[in-house]
PDB file of C-alpha atoms and ligand atoms in Angstrom:
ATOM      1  CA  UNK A   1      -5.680   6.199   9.428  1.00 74.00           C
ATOM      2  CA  UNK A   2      -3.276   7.254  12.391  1.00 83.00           C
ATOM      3  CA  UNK A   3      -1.224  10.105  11.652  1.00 86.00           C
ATOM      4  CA  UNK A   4       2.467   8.548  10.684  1.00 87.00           C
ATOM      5  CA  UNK A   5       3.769  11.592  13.579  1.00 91.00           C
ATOM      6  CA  UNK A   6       1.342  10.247  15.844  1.00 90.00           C
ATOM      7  CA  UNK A   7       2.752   6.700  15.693  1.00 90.00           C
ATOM      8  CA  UNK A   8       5.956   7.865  16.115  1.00 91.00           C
ATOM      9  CA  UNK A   9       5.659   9.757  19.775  1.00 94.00           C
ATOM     10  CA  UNK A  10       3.473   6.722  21.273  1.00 97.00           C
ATOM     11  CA  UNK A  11       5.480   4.358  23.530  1.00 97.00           C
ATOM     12  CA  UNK A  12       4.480   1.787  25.666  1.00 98.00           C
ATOM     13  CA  UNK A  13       2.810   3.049  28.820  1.00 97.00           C
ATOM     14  CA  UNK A  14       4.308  -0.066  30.864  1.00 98.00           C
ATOM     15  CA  UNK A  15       8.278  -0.384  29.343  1.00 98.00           C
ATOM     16  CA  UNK A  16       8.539   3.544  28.522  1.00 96.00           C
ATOM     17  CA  UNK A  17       9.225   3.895  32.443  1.00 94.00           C
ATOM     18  CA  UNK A  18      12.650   1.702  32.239  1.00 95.00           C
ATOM     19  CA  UNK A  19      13.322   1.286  28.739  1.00 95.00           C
ATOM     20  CA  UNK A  20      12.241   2.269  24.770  1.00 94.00           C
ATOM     21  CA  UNK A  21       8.607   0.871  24.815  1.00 97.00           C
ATOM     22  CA  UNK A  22       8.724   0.774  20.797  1.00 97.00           C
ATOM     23  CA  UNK A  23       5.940  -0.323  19.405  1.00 97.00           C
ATOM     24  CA  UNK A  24       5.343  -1.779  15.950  1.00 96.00           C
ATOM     25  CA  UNK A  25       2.211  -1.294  13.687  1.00 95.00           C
ATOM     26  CA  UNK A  26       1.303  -5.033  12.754  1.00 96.00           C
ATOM     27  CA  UNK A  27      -1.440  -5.753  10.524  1.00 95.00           C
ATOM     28  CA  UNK A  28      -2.217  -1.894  10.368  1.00 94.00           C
ATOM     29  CA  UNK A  29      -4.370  -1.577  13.621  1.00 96.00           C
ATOM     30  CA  UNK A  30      -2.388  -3.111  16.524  1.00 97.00           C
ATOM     31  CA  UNK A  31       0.442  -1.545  18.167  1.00 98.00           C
ATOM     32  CA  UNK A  32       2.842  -4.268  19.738  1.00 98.00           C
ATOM     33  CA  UNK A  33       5.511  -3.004  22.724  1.00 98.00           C
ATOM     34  CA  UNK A  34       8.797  -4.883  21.336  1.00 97.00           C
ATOM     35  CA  UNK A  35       9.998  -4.607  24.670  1.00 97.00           C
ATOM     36  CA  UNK A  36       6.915  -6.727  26.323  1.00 97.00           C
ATOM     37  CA  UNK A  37       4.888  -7.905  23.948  1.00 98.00           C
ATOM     38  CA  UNK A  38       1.617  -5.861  25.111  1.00 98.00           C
ATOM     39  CA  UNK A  39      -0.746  -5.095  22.180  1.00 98.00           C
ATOM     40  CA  UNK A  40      -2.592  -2.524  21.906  1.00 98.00           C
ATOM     41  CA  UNK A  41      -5.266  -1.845  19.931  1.00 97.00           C
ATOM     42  CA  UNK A  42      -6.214   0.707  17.367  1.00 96.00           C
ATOM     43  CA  UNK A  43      -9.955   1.391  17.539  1.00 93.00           C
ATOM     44  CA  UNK A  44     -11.468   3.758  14.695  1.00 90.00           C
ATOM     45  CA  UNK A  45      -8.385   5.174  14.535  1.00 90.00           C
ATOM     46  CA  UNK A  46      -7.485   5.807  18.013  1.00 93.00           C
ATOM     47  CA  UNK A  47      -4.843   4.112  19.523  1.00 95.00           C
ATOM     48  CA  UNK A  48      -6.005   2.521  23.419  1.00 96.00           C
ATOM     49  CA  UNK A  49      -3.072   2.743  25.111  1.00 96.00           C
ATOM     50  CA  UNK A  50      -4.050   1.613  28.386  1.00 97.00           C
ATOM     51  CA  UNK A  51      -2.191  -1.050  30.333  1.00 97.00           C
ATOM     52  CA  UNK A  52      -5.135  -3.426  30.847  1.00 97.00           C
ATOM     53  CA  UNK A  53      -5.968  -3.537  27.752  1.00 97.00           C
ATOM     54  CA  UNK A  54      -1.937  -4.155  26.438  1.00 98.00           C
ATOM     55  CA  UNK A  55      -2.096  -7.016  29.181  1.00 98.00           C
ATOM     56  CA  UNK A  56      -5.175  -8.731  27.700  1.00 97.00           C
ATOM     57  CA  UNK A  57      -3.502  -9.548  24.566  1.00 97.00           C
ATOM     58  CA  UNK A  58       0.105 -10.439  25.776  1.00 97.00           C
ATOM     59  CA  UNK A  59      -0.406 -14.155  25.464  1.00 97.00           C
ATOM     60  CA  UNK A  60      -1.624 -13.795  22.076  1.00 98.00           C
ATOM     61  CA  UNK A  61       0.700 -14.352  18.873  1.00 98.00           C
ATOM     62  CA  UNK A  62       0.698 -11.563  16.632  1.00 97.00           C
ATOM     63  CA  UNK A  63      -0.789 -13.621  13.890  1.00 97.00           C
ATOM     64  CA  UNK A  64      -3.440 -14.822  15.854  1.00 98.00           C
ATOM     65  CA  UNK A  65      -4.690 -11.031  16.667  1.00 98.00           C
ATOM     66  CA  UNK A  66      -8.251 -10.484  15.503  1.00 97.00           C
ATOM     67  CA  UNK A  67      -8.611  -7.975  12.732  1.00 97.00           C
ATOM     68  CA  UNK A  68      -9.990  -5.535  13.183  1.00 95.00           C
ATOM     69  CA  UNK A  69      -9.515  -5.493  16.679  1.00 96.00           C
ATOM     70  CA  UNK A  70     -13.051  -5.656  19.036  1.00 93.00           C
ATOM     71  CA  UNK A  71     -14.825  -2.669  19.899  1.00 83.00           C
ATOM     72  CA  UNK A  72     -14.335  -1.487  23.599  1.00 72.00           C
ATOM     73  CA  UNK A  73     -16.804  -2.189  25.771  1.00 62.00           C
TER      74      UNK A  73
HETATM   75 ZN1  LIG B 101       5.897  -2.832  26.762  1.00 71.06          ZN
END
């Protein structure tokens, strides 16, 4: 698991720059900006918080989020 404290600091890296960037843990291993709606995932226990990879999954509803998320390539 991700540390609760952890979870707390991490903002989005795109909407932290104007505005909150909270994210929220849905489905236990994605992070989702509720600013943008970039997702990032949570990959044996490490969150990816890159921008690419928040900007693959933006079209994508949160239910429709594979779980768990794929492995990095
Ligand atoms: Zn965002």
């Amino acid at each position: 698991m991700v540390s609760q404290d952890l979870l707390e600091i991490l903002r989005c890296p795109v909407c932290v720059r104007e505005k909150e960037g909270l994210l929220d843990l849905v489905h236990g291993t994605w992070l989702v900006c509720r600013d943008c709606g970039r997702k990032y995932p949570i990959t044996e226990d490490i969150p990816v918080m890159l921008i690419e990879e928040g900007d693959k999954w933006i079209q994508v509803a949160v239910g429709d989020l594979p779980v768990p998320p794929p492995k990095l390539s």
